[in-house]
Coordinates of C-alpha atoms in Angstrom, one line a residue:
M275 CA -27.1 57.1 65.2
G276 CA -28.0 53.6 64.1
A277 CA -31.1 54.6 62.3
P278 CA -29.5 56.7 59.5
S279 CA -26.7 54.4 59.1
A280 CA -29.4 51.4 58.1
L281 CA -31.3 53.8 55.9
P282 CA -28.9 53.1 52.7
L283 CA -29.4 49.3 53.0
L284 CA -33.3 49.5 53.5
L285 CA -33.4 51.9 50.2
L286 CA -31.4 48.9 48.3
L287 CA -33.6 46.6 49.7
A288 CA -36.8 48.0 48.5
C289 CA -35.3 48.8 45.1
S290 CA -34.5 45.2 44.2
W291 CA -38.6 44.3 45.3
A292 CA -39.6 47.1 43.4
P293 CA -42.3 46.2 40.8
G294 CA -40.1 47.8 37.9
G295 CA -37.8 45.1 38.8
A296 CA -39.4 42.2 39.6
N297 CA -39.0 40.1 36.7
L298 CA -35.3 41.3 35.9
S299 CA -32.2 39.8 36.8
Q300 CA -28.9 40.1 36.3
D301 CA -28.0 37.3 34.4
D302 CA -30.8 37.7 31.4
S303 CA -29.6 41.0 30.2
Q304 CA -25.8 39.6 30.9
P305 CA -24.5 38.8 26.9
W306 CA -22.2 35.8 26.6
T307 CA -20.0 34.6 23.9
S308 CA -17.2 32.0 23.4
D309 CA -13.6 32.1 22.9
E310 CA -12.6 31.1 19.2
T311 CA -9.3 29.3 17.8
V312 CA -8.1 30.2 14.0
V313 CA -5.8 29.5 11.7
A314 CA -3.8 32.2 10.4
G315 CA -5.6 33.2 6.9
G316 CA -8.6 31.5 7.8
T317 CA -11.8 33.0 8.9
V318 CA -13.6 33.5 12.2
V319 CA -17.0 33.8 13.2
L320 CA -17.8 36.0 16.9
K321 CA -21.5 35.6 18.2
C322 CA -22.7 37.4 21.0
Q323 CA -26.2 36.6 22.5
V324 CA -28.4 38.2 25.4
K325 CA -31.6 37.1 26.9
D326 CA -33.1 40.4 27.7
H327 CA -31.7 43.1 25.6
E328 CA -33.7 45.9 27.5
D329 CA -34.2 47.9 24.2
S330 CA -30.7 48.2 23.8
S331 CA -28.3 46.9 21.1
L332 CA -25.2 44.8 21.2
Q333 CA -21.6 46.0 20.0
W334 CA -18.4 44.3 19.3
S335 CA -15.0 45.9 19.8
N336 CA -11.8 44.7 18.8
P337 CA -8.6 44.5 21.5
A338 CA -7.6 48.0 20.7
Q339 CA -11.4 49.0 21.9
Q340 CA -12.4 50.1 18.5
T341 CA -16.0 49.3 17.8
L342 CA -16.6 46.9 14.7
Y343 CA -20.3 46.7 14.7
F344 CA -23.3 48.5 16.8
G345 CA -26.3 46.3 15.8
E346 CA -26.2 46.2 12.2
K347 CA -24.2 49.3 11.6
R348 CA -20.5 48.8 10.6
A349 CA -18.3 51.1 12.9
L350 CA -15.0 50.0 11.6
R351 CA -13.8 50.5 7.8
D352 CA -12.2 46.8 7.5
N353 CA -13.8 44.8 4.6
R354 CA -12.4 41.5 6.4
I355 CA -15.0 42.1 8.8
Q356 CA -18.8 41.4 7.8
L357 CA -22.1 41.3 9.7
V358 CA -23.4 37.7 10.0
S359 CA -26.6 38.1 11.9
S360 CA -28.3 41.0 13.9
T361 CA -31.2 40.8 16.0
P362 CA -32.1 42.3 19.4
H363 CA -31.0 38.8 20.8
E364 CA -27.9 38.5 19.0
L365 CA -24.9 40.0 17.1
S366 CA -22.8 37.8 14.9
I367 CA -19.8 38.8 12.9
S368 CA -16.9 37.0 11.0
I369 CA -13.3 38.4 10.1
S370 CA -11.8 36.7 7.2
N371 CA -8.1 36.3 6.2
V372 CA -7.2 36.4 9.9
A373 CA -3.6 37.7 10.6
L374 CA -1.5 36.8 13.8
A375 CA -2.3 40.8 14.5
D376 CA -6.0 40.1 14.9
E377 CA -5.1 37.9 18.2
G378 CA -6.8 39.2 21.4
E379 CA -9.4 40.0 23.5
Y380 CA -12.8 40.7 21.7
T381 CA -15.7 42.3 23.6
C382 CA -19.4 42.1 23.3
S383 CA -21.1 45.1 25.0
I384 CA -24.8 45.9 25.6
F385 CA -25.6 49.3 26.8
T386 CA -28.2 48.7 30.0
M387 CA -28.0 50.5 33.2
P388 CA -25.1 49.3 33.9
V389 CA -23.3 48.5 30.8
R390 CA -22.7 44.7 30.6
T391 CA -20.0 43.0 28.9
A392 CA -18.6 39.7 27.5
K393 CA -15.4 38.7 26.4
S394 CA -14.3 36.3 23.7
L395 CA -10.2 35.4 23.4
V396 CA -9.5 34.8 19.8
T397 CA -6.4 32.8 19.6
V398 CA -4.7 32.3 16.1
L399 CA -2.5 29.9 14.9
G400 CA 0.6 30.3 13.1
I401 CA 0.9 27.6 10.3
P402 CA 4.6 26.2 10.3
Q403 CA 7.1 26.3 7.0
K404 CA 7.6 23.3 5.2
P405 CA 10.8 22.1 7.1
I406 CA 14.4 22.5 5.9
I407 CA 17.3 19.7 5.9
T408 CA 20.5 20.4 5.7
G409 CA 23.9 18.7 6.6
Y410 CA 24.0 16.3 3.6
K411 CA 26.8 17.3 1.2
S412 CA 27.8 13.9 -0.7
S413 CA 27.9 10.3 -0.8
L414 CA 28.7 8.3 2.7
R415 CA 31.0 5.4 3.1
E416 CA 29.9 2.2 4.5
K417 CA 29.6 2.7 8.5
E418 CA 30.4 6.3 8.3
T419 CA 28.3 8.5 10.6
A420 CA 25.3 10.9 9.0
T421 CA 24.4 13.8 11.0
L422 CA 21.4 16.0 9.2
N423 CA 19.5 19.0 10.4
C424 CA 15.8 20.0 10.3
Q425 CA 14.3 23.5 10.7
S426 CA 11.0 25.2 10.4
S427 CA 9.9 28.5 10.9
G428 CA 6.5 30.3 11.3
S429 CA 4.5 28.3 14.0
K430 CA 2.4 29.5 16.6
P431 CA 2.5 27.7 19.2
A432 CA 6.1 26.1 18.5
A433 CA 5.7 22.9 16.2
Q434 CA 7.4 19.8 17.1
L435 CA 10.1 17.8 14.7
T436 CA 10.2 14.0 13.7
W437 CA 12.5 11.9 11.7
R438 CA 12.2 8.6 10.1
K439 CA 14.1 6.5 7.5
G440 CA 11.4 4.6 5.3
D441 CA 8.9 3.3 7.9
Q442 CA 11.4 3.5 10.6
E443 CA 11.7 6.2 13.0
L444 CA 14.7 7.9 13.9
H445 CA 15.4 9.2 17.2
G446 CA 16.9 12.8 16.8
E447 CA 17.7 15.5 19.5
Q448 CA 15.0 17.3 21.5
T449 CA 13.1 20.2 19.5
R450 CA 14.7 23.1 20.0
V451 CA 12.7 26.4 20.0
Q452 CA 13.7 30.0 19.1
E453 CA 11.5 32.8 19.2
D454 CA 11.2 34.9 15.9
P455 CA 11.6 38.3 15.1
N456 CA 8.0 39.2 14.8
G457 CA 7.8 38.3 18.6
K458 CA 4.5 35.9 17.6
T459 CA 5.9 33.0 15.8
F460 CA 8.6 30.6 16.7
T461 CA 11.4 28.7 14.8
V462 CA 12.1 24.9 15.6
S463 CA 14.9 22.7 14.7
S464 CA 16.2 19.2 15.7
S465 CA 18.9 17.3 14.7
V466 CA 19.7 13.3 13.9
S467 CA 22.6 11.1 13.6
F468 CA 22.8 7.6 12.7
Q469 CA 25.2 4.9 11.1
V470 CA 25.0 4.1 7.4
T471 CA 24.8 0.7 6.3
R472 CA 24.8 -0.7 2.5
E473 CA 20.7 -1.1 3.2
D474 CA 20.7 2.6 3.4
D475 CA 21.9 3.4 0.1
G476 CA 18.7 5.4 -1.8
A477 CA 17.1 5.5 1.5
S478 CA 15.1 8.9 2.2
I479 CA 15.3 10.8 5.5
V480 CA 12.0 12.5 6.1
C481 CA 11.7 15.2 8.5
S482 CA 8.2 16.1 9.5
V483 CA 6.4 19.2 11.4
N484 CA 3.4 18.6 13.6
H485 CA 1.4 20.9 14.4
E486 CA -2.6 21.7 15.3
S487 CA -2.8 24.1 12.6
L488 CA -2.2 21.5 9.9
K489 CA -5.2 19.6 11.0
G490 CA -3.3 16.0 10.2
A491 CA -1.9 17.0 6.8
D492 CA 1.4 15.9 5.8
R493 CA 4.2 18.7 5.9
S494 CA 7.5 17.7 5.7
T495 CA 10.8 17.2 3.5
S496 CA 13.0 14.2 2.6
Q497 CA 16.8 13.7 1.9
R498 CA 18.0 11.0 -0.3
I499 CA 21.3 9.5 0.8
E500 CA 23.7 7.5 -1.1
V501 CA 26.1 5.0 0.6
L502 CA 29.4 3.5 -0.8
Y503 CA 30.0 -0.1 -0.1
T504 CA 32.2 -2.9 -1.6
P505 CA 30.9 -5.5 -3.8
T506 CA 29.0 -8.5 -3.7
A507 CA 28.6 -11.5 -6.1
M508 CA 26.9 -14.5 -6.8
I509 CA 27.4 -17.2 -9.9
R510 CA 24.0 -18.2 -11.8
P511 CA 23.9 -20.8 -14.4
E512 CA 22.0 -20.7 -18.0
P513 CA 20.3 -23.7 -18.3
A514 CA 20.5 -24.6 -14.4
H515 CA 21.0 -28.4 -14.9
P516 CA 23.7 -28.3 -17.8
R517 CA 24.2 -31.3 -20.0
E518 CA 27.0 -32.5 -22.2
G519 CA 27.0 -30.9 -25.5
Q520 CA 24.6 -28.2 -24.6
K521 CA 25.8 -24.5 -24.5
L522 CA 26.4 -22.8 -20.9
L523 CA 26.4 -19.4 -19.6
L524 CA 27.5 -18.8 -16.1
H525 CA 26.6 -15.4 -15.1
C526 CA 28.2 -13.3 -12.4
E527 CA 25.8 -11.1 -11.0
G528 CA 27.7 -8.3 -9.0
R529 CA 26.0 -5.7 -6.5
G530 CA 27.6 -2.7 -5.1
N531 CA 28.1 1.5 -5.1
P532 CA 29.7 1.9 -7.3
V533 CA 28.6 -1.2 -9.6
P534 CA 31.6 -3.6 -10.3
Q535 CA 33.3 -2.5 -13.4
Q536 CA 35.8 -5.6 -13.6
Y537 CA 35.1 -9.5 -13.5
L538 CA 38.0 -11.9 -13.4
W539 CA 37.2 -15.7 -14.2
V540 CA 39.4 -18.7 -12.7
K541 CA 38.9 -22.5 -12.4
E542 CA 40.5 -24.2 -9.6
G543 CA 43.4 -26.3 -10.5
S544 CA 44.2 -24.5 -13.8
E545 CA 46.6 -21.7 -14.9
P546 CA 46.1 -18.6 -15.9
P547 CA 42.8 -17.1 -15.3
L548 CA 40.3 -18.0 -17.7
K549 CA 39.0 -14.3 -18.7
M550 CA 39.2 -11.0 -17.4
T551 CA 36.8 -8.5 -19.2
Q552 CA 34.0 -6.1 -18.3
E553 CA 31.6 -8.9 -19.1
S554 CA 29.8 -10.5 -16.2
A555 CA 29.5 -13.7 -18.2
L556 CA 31.5 -16.8 -18.9
I557 CA 30.3 -18.9 -22.2
F558 CA 31.1 -22.4 -23.2
P559 CA 29.8 -23.1 -26.5
F560 CA 29.8 -26.8 -26.4
L561 CA 30.2 -28.6 -22.9
N562 CA 32.6 -31.6 -22.3
K563 CA 32.6 -33.7 -19.3
S564 CA 36.0 -32.2 -18.9
D565 CA 34.6 -29.0 -18.1
S566 CA 33.2 -30.0 -14.8
G567 CA 35.1 -28.3 -11.7
T568 CA 34.9 -25.0 -9.5
Y569 CA 34.9 -21.6 -11.0
G570 CA 35.3 -18.6 -9.2
C571 CA 34.4 -15.1 -10.1
T572 CA 35.8 -11.9 -8.5
A573 CA 34.0 -8.7 -8.8
T574 CA 36.1 -5.6 -8.5
S575 CA 35.2 -1.8 -8.1
N576 CA 36.9 1.2 -6.7
M577 CA 35.3 0.0 -3.5
G578 CA 36.9 -3.2 -3.3
S579 CA 36.5 -7.0 -4.5
Y580 CA 34.5 -10.0 -3.7
T581 CA 34.9 -13.4 -5.2
A582 CA 32.0 -15.9 -5.6
Y583 CA 32.1 -19.8 -6.3
F584 CA 30.3 -22.2 -8.4
T585 CA 30.8 -25.8 -8.7
L586 CA 29.9 -27.4 -12.5
N587 CA 29.1 -30.9 -12.7
V588 CA 28.3 -31.3 -16.3
N589 CA 25.6 -34.1 -16.8
D590 CA 25.3 -36.8 -19.4
P591 CA 23.9 -36.1 -22.5
S592 CA 19.8 -36.3 -22.8
P593 CA 18.7 -39.9 -25.1
V594 CA 17.1 -38.3 -28.2
P595 CA 14.3 -40.8 -29.3
S596 CA 14.6 -42.0 -33.0
S597 CA 12.0 -41.3 -35.7
S598 CA 11.4 -45.0 -36.7
S599 CA 11.2 -45.6 -32.9
T600 CA 8.2 -42.7 -32.6
Y601 CA 6.5 -44.1 -36.0
H602 CA 6.6 -48.0 -34.4
A603 CA 5.1 -46.7 -30.9
I604 CA 2.2 -44.7 -33.3
I605 CA 1.5 -47.8 -35.4
G606 CA 1.6 -50.1 -32.2
G607 CA -1.2 -47.7 -30.5
I608 CA -3.4 -47.9 -33.6
V609 CA -3.2 -51.7 -33.7
A610 CA -4.0 -52.1 -30.2
F611 CA -7.3 -50.0 -30.6
I612 CA -8.4 -51.7 -33.3
V613 CA -7.7 -55.0 -31.9
F614 CA -9.7 -53.8 -28.8
L615 CA -12.7 -53.0 -31.1
L616 CA -13.0 -56.2 -32.7
L617 CA -13.0 -58.3 -29.1
I618 CA -15.8 -55.7 -28.1
L619 CA -17.8 -56.7 -31.6
L620 CA -17.0 -60.3 -31.2
I621 CA -18.7 -60.5 -27.7
F622 CA -21.4 -58.4 -28.7
L623 CA -21.9 -60.8 -31.8
G624 CA -21.6 -64.2 -29.4
H625 CA -24.4 -62.9 -27.5
Y626 CA -26.8 -62.1 -30.1
L627 CA -26.3 -65.2 -31.9
I628 CA -26.6 -67.4 -28.4
R629 CA -30.2 -65.5 -27.7
H630 CA -31.4 -66.1 -31.3
K631 CA -30.9 -69.9 -31.3
G632 CA -32.3 -70.6 -27.9
T633 CA -35.5 -68.9 -29.5
Y634 CA -35.5 -70.9 -32.4
L635 CA -35.3 -74.5 -30.6
T636 CA -38.0 -73.4 -28.3
H637 CA -40.6 -72.8 -31.4
E638 CA -39.8 -76.1 -32.9
A639 CA -40.6 -78.3 -30.3
K640 CA -43.9 -76.6 -29.8
G641 CA -44.8 -77.1 -33.4
S642 CA -44.3 -81.2 -33.4
D643 CA -45.3 -83.4 -30.4
D644 CA -43.6 -86.5 -32.2
A645 CA -40.5 -84.5 -32.8
P646 CA -37.5 -86.5 -31.7
D647 CA -35.0 -85.5 -28.9
A648 CA -32.8 -82.5 -29.6
D649 CA -29.7 -84.3 -29.5
T650 CA -30.7 -87.2 -31.9
A651 CA -30.8 -87.3 -35.6
I652 CA -32.3 -89.9 -37.8
I653 CA -31.3 -89.9 -41.3
N654 CA -33.3 -91.9 -44.0
A655 CA -31.8 -92.5 -47.5
E656 CA -34.0 -93.9 -50.1
G657 CA -32.8 -94.5 -54.0
G658 CA -35.1 -93.4 -56.4
Q659 CA -35.2 -93.2 -60.1
S660 CA -37.3 -89.9 -60.7
G661 CA -35.2 -87.4 -61.7
G662 CA -32.2 -89.5 -61.7
D663 CA -31.7 -87.7 -58.4
D664 CA -31.5 -89.1 -54.9
K665 CA -33.8 -88.5 -52.5
K666 CA -32.8 -87.3 -48.8
E667 CA -34.8 -86.5 -45.6
Y668 CA -33.1 -84.8 -42.7
F669 CA -34.7 -84.8 -39.3
I670 CA -33.6 -82.9 -36.2

């Protein structure tokens, strides 16, 4: 009974060592492929390879087990599916304009004995739609609470939503996920609430969707908000340092939303108010010392009022130089320059004369051995009748 039961095992061992199977292994004839991820609307390439084809062809099938290509032969009439490469060791095909319905397991087969297969899981990413912001209806008053909602559909897997105000991140509620009716994609939503200030007037609140299908591209929507707040004001003089006799403008620069529509000017200690107008400037055509004092400007809008103060000190008039003084100053400068040039000329002339006088005395001393000393002078005068003139000799 023991010998017959061992016979199948012996036959199996003999087959495995048969000459025909000595150089073959199951791995050499086993095809291999890889999983792929593609964005909806994109193109995916399915590549199947085998080391030992055993004189058989490779085949690709879709998740519904429909044959797409058998070797280089097209089996399914779908123009989106094209042959990329077909050799005894490789079969590669491409699927363009991929849809969510194309997702699933694709099978590469080789019809050896037995048939060997490899699976490739194709994941299709659903691209999220541009987010939509709702909840903002009209202008907000300062310190009121703003609540905004953001929603985006069509993502697969579910996307994430983030909020920001300018460069500042806003912490909204956790993203909510709801499956779309197609059963493949998702709709995500989020809300954010914050108290508005006057600095938020004109700010953009941005909702951004983050998803791997976007590959870092920005997909966001912004909502500009308007904040109503009470006005502020400041007084600016023109010129900055006014003097008596000058024209002066005091500008009351009001800021607010809405912008102040009325300005009331007063001077402390004087009644009634100086001016009430829609113009923001108070004009002094000709300043006097009596105009000095503290002035107030009240800027008013339908959100309230604000009063700014400015103390005016009128300085003495600037001294104006006369034309005769200017003329005399110019003449004085010219005369001083001429005197300076004459002094320079006299210095050079004196230096020149001193040098040449010394040279002359040196030559006289060498030409006469009997010449008297340089500091002695002998003068001889003799009277003569010739020519009726006196004859005089000078020796120096």
